[in-house]
Short mmCIF file of C-alpha atoms in Angstrom, two decimals:
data_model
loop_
_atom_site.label_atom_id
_atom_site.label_comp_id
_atom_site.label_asym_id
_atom_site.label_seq_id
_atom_site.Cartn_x
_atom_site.Cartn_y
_atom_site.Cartn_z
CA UNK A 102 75.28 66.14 -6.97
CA UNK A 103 72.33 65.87 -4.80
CA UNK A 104 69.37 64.48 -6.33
CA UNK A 105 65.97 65.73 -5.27
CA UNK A 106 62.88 63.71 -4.87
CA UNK A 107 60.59 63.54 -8.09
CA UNK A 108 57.22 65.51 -7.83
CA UNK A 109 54.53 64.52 -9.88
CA UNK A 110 52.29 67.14 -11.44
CA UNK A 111 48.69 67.54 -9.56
CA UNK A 112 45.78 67.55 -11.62
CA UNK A 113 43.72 70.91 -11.37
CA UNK A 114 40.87 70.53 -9.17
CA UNK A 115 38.18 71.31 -10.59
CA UNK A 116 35.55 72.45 -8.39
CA UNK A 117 32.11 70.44 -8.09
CA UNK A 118 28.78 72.54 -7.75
CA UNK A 119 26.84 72.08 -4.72
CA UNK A 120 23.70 69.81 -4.92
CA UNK A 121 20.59 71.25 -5.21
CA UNK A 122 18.68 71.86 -1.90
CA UNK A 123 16.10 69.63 -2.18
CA UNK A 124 12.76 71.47 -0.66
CA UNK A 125 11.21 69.39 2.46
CA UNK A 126 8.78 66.92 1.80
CA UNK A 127 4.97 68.03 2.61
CA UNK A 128 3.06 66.19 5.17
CA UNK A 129 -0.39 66.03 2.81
CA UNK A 130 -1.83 63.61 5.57
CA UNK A 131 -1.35 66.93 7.99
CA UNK A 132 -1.76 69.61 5.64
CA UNK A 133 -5.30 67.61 4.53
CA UNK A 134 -6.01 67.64 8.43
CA UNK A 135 -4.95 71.06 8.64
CA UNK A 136 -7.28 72.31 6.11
CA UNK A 137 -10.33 70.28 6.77
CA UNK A 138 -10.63 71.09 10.68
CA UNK A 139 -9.90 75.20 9.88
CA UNK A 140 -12.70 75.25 7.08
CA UNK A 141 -16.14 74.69 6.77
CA UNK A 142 -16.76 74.45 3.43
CA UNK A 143 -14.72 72.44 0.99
CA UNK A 144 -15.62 71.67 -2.47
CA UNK A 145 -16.44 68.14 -4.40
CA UNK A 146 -15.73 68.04 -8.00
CA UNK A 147 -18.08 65.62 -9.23
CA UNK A 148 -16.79 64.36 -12.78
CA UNK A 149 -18.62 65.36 -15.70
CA UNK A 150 -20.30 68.42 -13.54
CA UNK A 151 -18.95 71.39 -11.30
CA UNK A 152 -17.50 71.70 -8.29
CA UNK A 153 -20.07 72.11 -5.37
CA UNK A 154 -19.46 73.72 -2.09
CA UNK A 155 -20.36 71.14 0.89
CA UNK A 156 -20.50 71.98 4.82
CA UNK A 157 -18.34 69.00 6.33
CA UNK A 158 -17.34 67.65 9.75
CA UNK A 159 -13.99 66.28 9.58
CA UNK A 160 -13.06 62.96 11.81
CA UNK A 161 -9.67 61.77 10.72
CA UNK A 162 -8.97 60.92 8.45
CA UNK A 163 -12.56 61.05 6.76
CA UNK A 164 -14.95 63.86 6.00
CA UNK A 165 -18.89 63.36 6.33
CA UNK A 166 -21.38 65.22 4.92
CA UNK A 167 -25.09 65.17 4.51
CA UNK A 168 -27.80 66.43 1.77
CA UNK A 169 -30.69 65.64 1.00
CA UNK A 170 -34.52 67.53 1.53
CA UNK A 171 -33.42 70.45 4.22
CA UNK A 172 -29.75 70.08 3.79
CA UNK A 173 -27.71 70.82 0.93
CA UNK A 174 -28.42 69.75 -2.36
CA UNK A 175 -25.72 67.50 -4.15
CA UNK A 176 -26.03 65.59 -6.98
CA UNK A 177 -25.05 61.63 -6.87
CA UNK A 178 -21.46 61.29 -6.55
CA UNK A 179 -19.52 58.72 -7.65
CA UNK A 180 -16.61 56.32 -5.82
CA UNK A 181 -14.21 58.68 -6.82
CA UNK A 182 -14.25 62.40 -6.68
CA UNK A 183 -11.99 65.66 -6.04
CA UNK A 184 -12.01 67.41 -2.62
CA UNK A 185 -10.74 71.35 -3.08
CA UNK A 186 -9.98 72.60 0.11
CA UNK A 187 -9.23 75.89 0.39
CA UNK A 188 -6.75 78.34 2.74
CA UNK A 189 -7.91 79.24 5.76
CA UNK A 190 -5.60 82.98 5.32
CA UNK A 191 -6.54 83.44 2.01
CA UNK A 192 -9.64 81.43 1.26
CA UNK A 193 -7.44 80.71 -2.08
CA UNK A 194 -7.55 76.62 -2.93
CA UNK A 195 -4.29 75.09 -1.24
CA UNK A 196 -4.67 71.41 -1.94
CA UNK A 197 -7.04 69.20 -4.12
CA UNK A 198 -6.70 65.48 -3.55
CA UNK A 199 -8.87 62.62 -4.76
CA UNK A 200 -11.35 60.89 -2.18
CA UNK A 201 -13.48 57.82 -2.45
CA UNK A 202 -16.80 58.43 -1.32
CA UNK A 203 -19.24 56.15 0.46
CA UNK A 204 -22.73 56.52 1.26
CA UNK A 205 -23.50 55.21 5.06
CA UNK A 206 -26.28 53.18 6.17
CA UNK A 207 -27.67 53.30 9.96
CA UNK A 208 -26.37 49.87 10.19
CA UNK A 209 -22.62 50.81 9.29
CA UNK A 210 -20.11 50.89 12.05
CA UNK A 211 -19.39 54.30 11.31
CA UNK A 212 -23.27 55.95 10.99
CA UNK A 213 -22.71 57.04 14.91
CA UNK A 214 -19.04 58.41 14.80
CA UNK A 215 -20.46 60.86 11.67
CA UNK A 216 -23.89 61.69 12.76
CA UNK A 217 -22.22 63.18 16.38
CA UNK A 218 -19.71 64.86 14.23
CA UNK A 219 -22.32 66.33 11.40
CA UNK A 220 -25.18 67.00 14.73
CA UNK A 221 -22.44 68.92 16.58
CA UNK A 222 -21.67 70.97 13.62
CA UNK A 223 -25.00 71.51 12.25
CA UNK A 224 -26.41 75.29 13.08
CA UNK A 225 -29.99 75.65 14.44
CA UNK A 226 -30.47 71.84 13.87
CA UNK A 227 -34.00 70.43 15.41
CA UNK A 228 -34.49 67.50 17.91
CA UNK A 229 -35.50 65.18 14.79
CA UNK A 230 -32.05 65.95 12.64
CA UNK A 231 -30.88 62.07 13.54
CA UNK A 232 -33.70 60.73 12.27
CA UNK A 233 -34.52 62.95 9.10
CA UNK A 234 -31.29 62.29 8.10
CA UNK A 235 -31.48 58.57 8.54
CA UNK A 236 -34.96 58.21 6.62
CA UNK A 237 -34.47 61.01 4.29
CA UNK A 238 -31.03 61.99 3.30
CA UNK A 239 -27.61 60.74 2.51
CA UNK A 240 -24.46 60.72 4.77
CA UNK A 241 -21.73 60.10 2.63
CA UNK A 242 -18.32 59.66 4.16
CA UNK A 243 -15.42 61.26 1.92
CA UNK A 244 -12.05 59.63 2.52
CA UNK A 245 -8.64 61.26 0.88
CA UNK A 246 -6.18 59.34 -1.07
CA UNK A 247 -2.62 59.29 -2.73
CA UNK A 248 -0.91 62.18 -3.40
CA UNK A 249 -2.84 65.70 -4.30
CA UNK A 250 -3.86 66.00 -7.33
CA UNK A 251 -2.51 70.11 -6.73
CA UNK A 252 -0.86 71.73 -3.87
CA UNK A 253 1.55 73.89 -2.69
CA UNK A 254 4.27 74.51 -5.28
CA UNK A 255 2.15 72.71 -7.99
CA UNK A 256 -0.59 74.53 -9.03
CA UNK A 257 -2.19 74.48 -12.29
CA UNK A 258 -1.71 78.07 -14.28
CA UNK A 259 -5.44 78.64 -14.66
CA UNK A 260 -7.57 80.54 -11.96
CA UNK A 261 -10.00 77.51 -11.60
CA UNK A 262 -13.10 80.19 -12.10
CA UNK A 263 -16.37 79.00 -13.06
CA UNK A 264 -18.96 80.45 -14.60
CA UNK A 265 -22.17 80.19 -12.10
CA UNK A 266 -24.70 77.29 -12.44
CA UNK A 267 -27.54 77.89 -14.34
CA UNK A 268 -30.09 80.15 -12.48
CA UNK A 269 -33.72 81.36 -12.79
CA UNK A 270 -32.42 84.57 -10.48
CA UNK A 271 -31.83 86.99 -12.89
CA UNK A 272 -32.43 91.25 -12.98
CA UNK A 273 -33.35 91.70 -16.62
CA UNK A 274 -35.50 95.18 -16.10
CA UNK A 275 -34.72 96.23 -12.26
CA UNK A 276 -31.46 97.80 -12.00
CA UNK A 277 -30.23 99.38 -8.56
CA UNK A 278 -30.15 103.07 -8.54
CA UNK A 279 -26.58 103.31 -8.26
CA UNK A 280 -25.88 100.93 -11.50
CA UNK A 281 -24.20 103.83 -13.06
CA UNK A 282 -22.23 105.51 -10.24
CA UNK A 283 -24.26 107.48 -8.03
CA UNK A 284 -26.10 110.85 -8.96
CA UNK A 285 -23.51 114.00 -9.07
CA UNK A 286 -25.82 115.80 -6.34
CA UNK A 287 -25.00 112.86 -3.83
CA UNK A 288 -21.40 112.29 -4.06
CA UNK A 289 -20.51 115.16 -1.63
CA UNK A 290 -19.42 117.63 -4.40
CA UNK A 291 -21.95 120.39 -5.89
#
């Protein structure tokens, strides 16, 4: 008798699921670029207050702005603060990230580099701006930190709305004409 060679049983292979695909990572230092050179406007959340829309010129990787009497009006902000910059397609909010802010003197290594930025972007600025801005205003240099606070793929569920700042602009009596829809005889129908 011929004996044949002993096979031993295989396991069953069970089969293993596939990782995840693990989504890239986000540049935030670009994206933060991205956002600050395409906009304007971004918006500092000042703790304890709202959110207030700032013009900006951006100089990686720091943001300077100015207020004071003839700029905009800001109220004293803190070392830390929350910079909401928004979409340039959507003008939606795509990324808020912390900042620190500093307030610059005309002595600080740094009062040129933002004054040239903030002069070149300032509209229907006067030959003076430089030197209101040095005797009468603030420029404030805004520098992002860490990771955002919200961005793409992580935003809160809320619409961030706020209900406007208290204003002495009101229309209590005047109403426009067309309040209610406008009059029958104008709509193009008789």
């Amino acid at each position: 008798m011929t004996e044949h060679p002993r096979v031993e049983p295989v396991a069953p292979v069970v089969p293993v699921a596939a990782p995840a695909p693990v989504p890239p990572a986000t540049n935030v230092t670009a994206l933060v670029g991205e956002a600050m050179t395409k906009s304007g406007v971004i918006w500092v959340e000042v703790p304890g207050d709202r959110a207030w829309p700032v013009w900006h010129a951006w100089v990686a990787p720091t943001a300077y702005l100015v207020n004071g009497p003839g700029e905009q009006n800001l109220p004293w902000l803190p070392e830390e603060v929350v910079l909401v910059l928004r979409s340039q397609d959507s003008g939606g909010r795509l990324l808020r990230v912390r900042a620190r802010a500093r307030v610059l003197t005309d002595s600080a290594s740094e009062w040129q580099t933002a004054v040239t930025a903030l002069q070149a972007g300032r509209l229907n600025a006067v030959d003076d701006v430089v030197e209101r801005w040095r005797t009468e205003c603030a420029v404030t240099a805004l520098t992002p930190f860490g990771n955002p606070v919200e961005g793409p793929g992580s935003y809160a569920d809320g619409s961030g709305a706020a209900p406007p700042p208290p204003s002495r602009a009101t229309t209590v009596r005047w109403h426009p004409w067309h309040l209610g829809g406008r009059p029958k005889r104008r709509r193009g129908t008789r």
